[in-house]
Amino acid sequence: MQLGIIGAGNIGGTLGKRWAQQGHQIVFGVRDPNSEKAQKALAAAGAQARLGTVAEAVAAGEVILLAVPWYAVREAVQAGGDWSGKVVIDAVNHVGSTIEQSPSVAETLWAMMPSAQVVKGFNMLGWNIIEQPDFGGIAADCFICGDHAGAKQTVAALVRETGLEVVDCGSLQNAVILEALARLWIKLSLGEMGREIAFKLLGR
Ligand SMILES: NC(=O)c1ccc[n+]([C@@H]2O[C@H](COP(=O)([O-])OP(=O)(O)OC[C@H]3O[C@@H](n4cnc5c(N)ncnc54)[C@H](OP(=O)(O)O)[C@@H]3O)[C@@H](O)[C@H]2O)c1
């Protein structure tokens, strides 16, 4: 599959590498191809990947991962050009906002690209967990939500390819909850537990 990744940092770089290992073609959409992050992400993803502009990554990708800081979302969306019909994975967290943050990042993003199919995902775990999702034989969970069943299926398959398990958390309205969960993960990871923690939903 052709995947566009906007933001070649911790999250974009880690997922680019994992998906390239699975045989996907990656275009990292970057502002500066000579930046340290862009070059590191390209080197890690190898021959399956190339660097381009943000617009080139959006045009090339069937699925686009948005992994930029919250403050850069509007600029990146504008630079992307035509997002219509794209499946967009929103990994962005509004770090520093309150629990009651509404509308969510995902809904704000969707308002900027109403003809795209936005799926919230990868926001409630650290990049290090995506890099190594296994906890002694138990896979960490990646919670996702969105309004388009087909888009969620596509994203769920991409999540599973990283070794994470998928929990479908329903409609995009629930993104506000996943974004609050991310703030909990960040709070805990900054404490004694450190970053080697992840959420797991139990069921019976
Ligand atoms: N770190 C985590 O463990 C983690 C976990 C879950 C979710 N998240 C979320 O994922 C997002 C990315 O986090 P990160 O840790 O990967 O950040 P990061 O390492 O700082 O990388 C951010 C990337 O975004 C790029 N960028 C910034 N402004 C841009 C713009 N206007 N257009 C295009 N690219 C732009 C940066 O490029 P330059 O090099 O050009 O600045 C950089 O490659 C954030 O919203 C964060 O909250 C992070």
Tab-separated table of C-alpha atoms and ligand atoms in Angstrom:
chain	number	residue	atom	x	y	z
A	1	MET	CA	0.000	0.000	0.000
A	2	GLN	CA	1.116	3.588	-0.635
A	3	LEU	CA	1.318	5.431	2.683
A	4	GLY	CA	1.920	9.142	3.252
A	5	ILE	CA	3.405	10.177	6.574
A	6	ILE	CA	3.274	13.836	7.566
A	7	GLY	CA	5.774	14.419	10.354
A	8	ALA	CA	8.938	12.337	10.361
A	9	GLY	CA	9.626	12.507	14.100
A	10	ASN	CA	9.182	9.964	16.891
A	11	ILE	CA	5.775	8.682	15.776
A	12	GLY	CA	6.107	9.187	12.014
A	13	GLY	CA	9.621	7.783	11.915
A	14	THR	CA	8.769	4.736	14.027
A	15	LEU	CA	5.629	3.866	12.048
A	16	GLY	CA	7.390	4.536	8.756
A	17	LYS	CA	10.040	2.005	9.676
A	18	ARG	CA	7.523	-0.603	10.878
A	19	TRP	CA	5.317	-0.260	7.788
A	20	ALA	CA	8.270	-0.267	5.391
A	21	GLN	CA	9.346	-3.553	6.989
A	22	GLN	CA	5.882	-4.882	6.063
A	23	GLY	CA	6.432	-3.969	2.415
A	24	HIS	CA	4.478	-0.711	2.193
A	25	GLN	CA	5.739	2.213	0.114
A	26	ILE	CA	6.252	5.290	2.276
A	27	VAL	CA	6.405	8.962	1.324
A	28	PHE	CA	7.407	11.164	4.245
A	29	GLY	CA	5.936	14.635	3.752
A	30	VAL	CA	8.487	17.021	5.238
A	31	ARG	CA	9.231	20.732	5.237
A	32	ASP	CA	12.997	20.318	5.039
A	33	PRO	CA	14.395	17.102	3.488
A	34	ASN	CA	17.794	17.866	5.001
A	35	SER	CA	16.539	18.041	8.579
A	36	GLU	CA	18.000	15.537	11.017
A	37	LYS	CA	14.590	13.964	11.685
A	38	ALA	CA	13.743	13.566	8.001
A	39	GLN	CA	17.100	11.972	7.234
A	40	LYS	CA	16.883	9.652	10.255
A	41	ALA	CA	13.359	8.516	9.316
A	42	LEU	CA	14.412	7.899	5.717
A	43	ALA	CA	17.463	5.890	6.752
A	44	ALA	CA	15.405	3.761	9.174
A	45	ALA	CA	12.666	3.019	6.625
A	46	GLY	CA	15.164	2.169	3.885
A	47	ALA	CA	14.543	1.564	0.204
A	48	GLN	CA	10.756	1.392	0.624
A	49	ALA	CA	10.677	5.081	1.553
A	50	ARG	CA	11.316	8.474	0.019
A	51	LEU	CA	11.042	12.088	1.108
A	52	GLY	CA	8.688	14.572	-0.532
A	53	THR	CA	6.727	17.681	0.199
A	54	VAL	CA	3.639	17.455	2.376
A	55	ALA	CA	1.481	17.804	-0.759
A	56	GLU	CA	3.394	14.983	-2.490
A	57	ALA	CA	2.884	12.668	0.486
A	58	VAL	CA	-0.847	13.413	0.578
A	59	ALA	CA	-1.193	12.900	-3.182
A	60	ALA	CA	0.777	9.623	-3.090
A	61	GLY	CA	-0.818	8.030	-0.045
A	62	GLU	CA	-3.953	5.929	0.033
A	63	VAL	CA	-3.666	6.313	3.786
A	64	ILE	CA	-2.052	9.356	5.407
A	65	LEU	CA	-0.652	9.389	8.933
A	66	LEU	CA	-0.692	12.852	10.502
A	67	ALA	CA	1.995	12.966	13.194
A	68	VAL	CA	2.883	16.610	13.718
A	69	PRO	CA	2.602	18.724	16.884
A	70	TRP	CA	-0.882	20.140	17.501
A	71	TYR	CA	0.250	23.702	16.769
A	72	ALA	CA	1.394	22.611	13.280
A	73	VAL	CA	-1.805	20.823	12.245
A	74	ARG	CA	-3.441	23.717	10.386
A	75	GLU	CA	-0.246	24.536	8.486
A	76	ALA	CA	0.296	20.888	7.550
A	77	VAL	CA	-3.305	20.477	6.398
A	78	GLN	CA	-3.015	23.559	4.215
A	79	ALA	CA	0.317	22.381	2.807
A	80	GLY	CA	-1.245	18.994	2.020
A	81	GLY	CA	-3.632	20.427	-0.552
A	82	ASP	CA	-6.356	17.997	-1.568
A	83	TRP	CA	-7.229	15.493	1.158
A	84	SER	CA	-10.555	14.413	-0.311
A	85	GLY	CA	-11.219	10.686	-0.174
A	86	LYS	CA	-8.078	9.969	1.871
A	87	VAL	CA	-8.053	7.786	4.950
A	88	VAL	CA	-6.296	9.970	7.527
A	89	ILE	CA	-4.890	8.537	10.750
A	90	ASP	CA	-4.798	11.274	13.368
A	91	ALA	CA	-2.101	10.543	15.963
A	92	VAL	CA	-1.981	14.128	17.211
A	93	ASN	CA	-2.396	15.065	20.857
A	94	HIS	CA	-3.129	18.526	22.148
A	95	VAL	CA	-0.594	18.256	24.924
A	96	GLY	CA	-1.318	20.725	27.694
A	97	SER	CA	-5.058	20.949	27.101
A	98	THR	CA	-7.569	20.028	29.765
A	99	ILE	CA	-9.541	16.794	30.051
A	100	GLU	CA	-12.626	18.668	28.828
A	101	GLN	CA	-10.929	19.673	25.551
A	102	SER	CA	-13.752	19.741	23.028
A	103	PRO	CA	-14.043	19.514	20.132
A	104	SER	CA	-11.288	16.958	20.034
A	105	VAL	CA	-8.195	17.290	17.847
A	106	ALA	CA	-9.693	14.632	15.553
A	107	GLU	CA	-12.993	16.494	15.112
A	108	THR	CA	-11.160	19.778	14.566
A	109	LEU	CA	-9.055	18.046	11.940
A	110	TRP	CA	-12.106	16.510	10.264
A	111	ALA	CA	-13.697	19.982	10.059
A	112	MET	CA	-10.633	21.066	8.058
A	113	MET	CA	-11.012	18.118	5.632
A	114	PRO	CA	-14.685	17.048	5.641
A	115	SER	CA	-14.315	14.789	2.613
A	116	ALA	CA	-11.489	12.778	4.183
A	117	GLN	CA	-12.099	9.743	6.403
A	118	VAL	CA	-10.440	10.545	9.724
A	119	VAL	CA	-9.552	7.753	12.134
A	120	LYS	CA	-8.011	8.540	15.525
A	121	GLY	CA	-5.190	6.161	16.309
A	122	PHE	CA	-1.716	5.672	17.801
A	123	ASN	CA	-2.197	8.697	20.077
A	124	MET	CA	-2.653	6.866	23.402
A	125	LEU	CA	0.680	5.066	23.512
A	126	GLY	CA	4.290	6.167	23.272
A	127	TRP	CA	6.420	5.767	20.161
A	128	ASN	CA	8.577	3.332	22.131
A	129	ILE	CA	5.534	1.054	22.560
A	130	ILE	CA	4.925	1.085	18.790
A	131	GLU	CA	8.597	0.181	18.392
A	132	GLN	CA	8.245	-2.739	20.822
A	133	PRO	CA	4.575	-3.607	21.505
A	134	ASP	CA	5.178	-6.942	23.207
A	135	PHE	CA	4.844	-7.212	27.010
A	136	GLY	CA	5.962	-10.742	27.780
A	137	GLY	CA	3.682	-12.328	25.181
A	138	ILE	CA	0.866	-9.797	25.582
A	139	ALA	CA	0.473	-7.151	22.879
A	140	ALA	CA	-0.262	-3.571	23.895
A	141	ASP	CA	-3.582	-2.161	22.668
A	142	CYS	CA	-4.055	0.626	20.173
A	143	PHE	CA	-7.466	2.239	20.577
A	144	ILE	CA	-8.954	3.685	17.413
A	145	CYS	CA	-12.199	5.469	16.550
A	146	GLY	CA	-13.825	6.939	13.473
A	147	ASP	CA	-17.045	7.203	11.521
A	148	HIS	CA	-16.165	5.178	8.420
A	149	ALA	CA	-16.209	1.390	8.835
A	150	GLY	CA	-14.043	0.734	5.767
A	151	ALA	CA	-11.435	3.281	6.845
A	152	LYS	CA	-11.306	1.757	10.326
A	153	GLN	CA	-10.768	-1.705	8.824
A	154	THR	CA	-7.869	-0.378	6.755
A	155	VAL	CA	-6.334	1.346	9.766
A	156	ALA	CA	-6.912	-1.696	11.988
A	157	ALA	CA	-4.928	-3.839	9.550
A	158	LEU	CA	-2.075	-1.309	9.609
A	159	VAL	CA	-2.158	-1.273	13.416
A	160	ARG	CA	-1.981	-5.081	13.609
A	161	GLU	CA	0.998	-5.106	11.254
A	162	THR	CA	2.957	-3.240	13.930
A	163	GLY	CA	2.258	-6.011	16.452
A	164	LEU	CA	-0.261	-3.962	18.444
A	165	GLU	CA	-3.809	-5.154	19.069
A	166	VAL	CA	-6.759	-3.022	17.960
A	167	VAL	CA	-9.669	-1.879	20.093
A	168	ASP	CA	-12.422	-0.227	18.044
A	169	CYS	CA	-13.774	2.539	20.283
A	170	GLY	CA	-16.651	3.574	18.040
A	171	SER	CA	-17.304	6.908	16.375
A	172	LEU	CA	-15.029	9.914	16.000
A	173	GLN	CA	-17.014	11.606	18.787
A	174	ASN	CA	-15.060	9.330	21.143
A	175	ALA	CA	-11.731	10.817	20.076
A	176	VAL	CA	-12.002	13.216	23.001
A	177	ILE	CA	-11.786	10.180	25.302
A	178	LEU	CA	-8.762	8.719	23.491
A	179	GLU	CA	-7.085	12.114	23.706
A	180	ALA	CA	-7.767	12.209	27.464
A	181	LEU	CA	-6.319	8.695	27.708
A	182	ALA	CA	-3.167	9.988	26.026
A	183	ARG	CA	-2.856	12.650	28.720
A	184	LEU	CA	-3.114	9.913	31.356
A	185	TRP	CA	-0.394	7.903	29.588
A	186	ILE	CA	1.853	10.980	29.456
A	187	LYS	CA	1.222	11.805	33.130
A	188	LEU	CA	2.012	8.269	34.251
A	189	SER	CA	5.026	7.919	31.985
A	190	LEU	CA	6.548	11.100	33.394
A	191	GLY	CA	6.328	9.594	36.886
A	192	GLU	CA	7.967	6.601	38.482
A	193	MET	CA	6.553	4.119	35.959
A	194	GLY	CA	8.445	5.597	33.040
A	195	ARG	CA	7.619	5.134	29.357
A	196	GLU	CA	7.496	1.326	29.234
A	197	ILE	CA	3.775	1.224	29.980
A	198	ALA	CA	0.708	0.631	27.807
A	199	PHE	CA	-3.029	0.143	28.111
A	200	LYS	CA	-4.734	-3.257	27.735
A	201	LEU	CA	-8.491	-3.802	27.596
A	202	LEU	CA	-9.579	-7.062	29.199
A	203	GLY	CA	-12.769	-8.801	28.174
A	204	ARG	CA	-14.650	-12.035	28.931
B	1	LIG	N1	6.108	11.054	21.110
B	1	LIG	C1	5.167	10.157	21.392
B	1	LIG	O1	5.453	9.125	22.044
B	1	LIG	C2	3.754	10.379	20.916
B	1	LIG	C3	2.789	9.400	21.181
B	1	LIG	C4	1.507	9.526	20.684
B	1	LIG	C5	1.169	10.666	19.969
B	1	LIG	N2	2.094	11.644	19.780
B	1	LIG	C6	1.681	12.833	19.012
B	1	LIG	O2	2.189	12.688	17.694
B	1	LIG	C7	2.559	13.978	17.181
B	1	LIG	C8	4.050	13.922	16.797
B	1	LIG	O3	4.800	13.662	17.974
B	1	LIG	P1	6.343	13.277	17.854
B	1	LIG	O4	6.799	12.921	19.214
B	1	LIG	O5	6.547	12.338	16.736
B	1	LIG	O6	6.946	14.719	17.477
B	1	LIG	P2	8.396	15.069	16.894
B	1	LIG	O7	9.336	13.946	17.138
B	1	LIG	O8	8.723	16.422	17.401
B	1	LIG	O9	8.143	15.149	15.308
B	1	LIG	C9	7.257	16.071	14.774
B	1	LIG	C10	7.467	16.113	13.286
B	1	LIG	O10	6.506	17.035	12.743
B	1	LIG	C11	7.179	17.824	11.783
B	1	LIG	N3	6.475	19.085	11.586
B	1	LIG	C12	6.344	20.105	12.461
B	1	LIG	N4	5.623	21.095	11.903
B	1	LIG	C13	5.298	20.677	10.651
B	1	LIG	C14	4.565	21.251	9.583
B	1	LIG	N5	3.996	22.449	9.701
B	1	LIG	N6	4.435	20.565	8.447
B	1	LIG	C15	5.008	19.335	8.312
B	1	LIG	N7	5.712	18.730	9.292
B	1	LIG	C16	5.853	19.408	10.443
B	1	LIG	C17	8.565	17.996	12.329
B	1	LIG	O11	9.408	18.380	11.295
B	1	LIG	P3	10.662	19.373	11.493
B	1	LIG	O12	11.820	18.468	11.751
B	1	LIG	O13	10.697	20.080	10.166
B	1	LIG	O14	10.337	20.284	12.633
B	1	LIG	C18	8.841	16.596	12.867
B	1	LIG	O15	9.316	15.760	11.856
B	1	LIG	C19	2.236	14.987	18.273
B	1	LIG	O16	0.974	15.557	18.041
B	1	LIG	C20	2.234	14.148	19.536
B	1	LIG	O17	1.390	14.701	20.534
B	1	LIG	C21	3.380	11.518	20.210
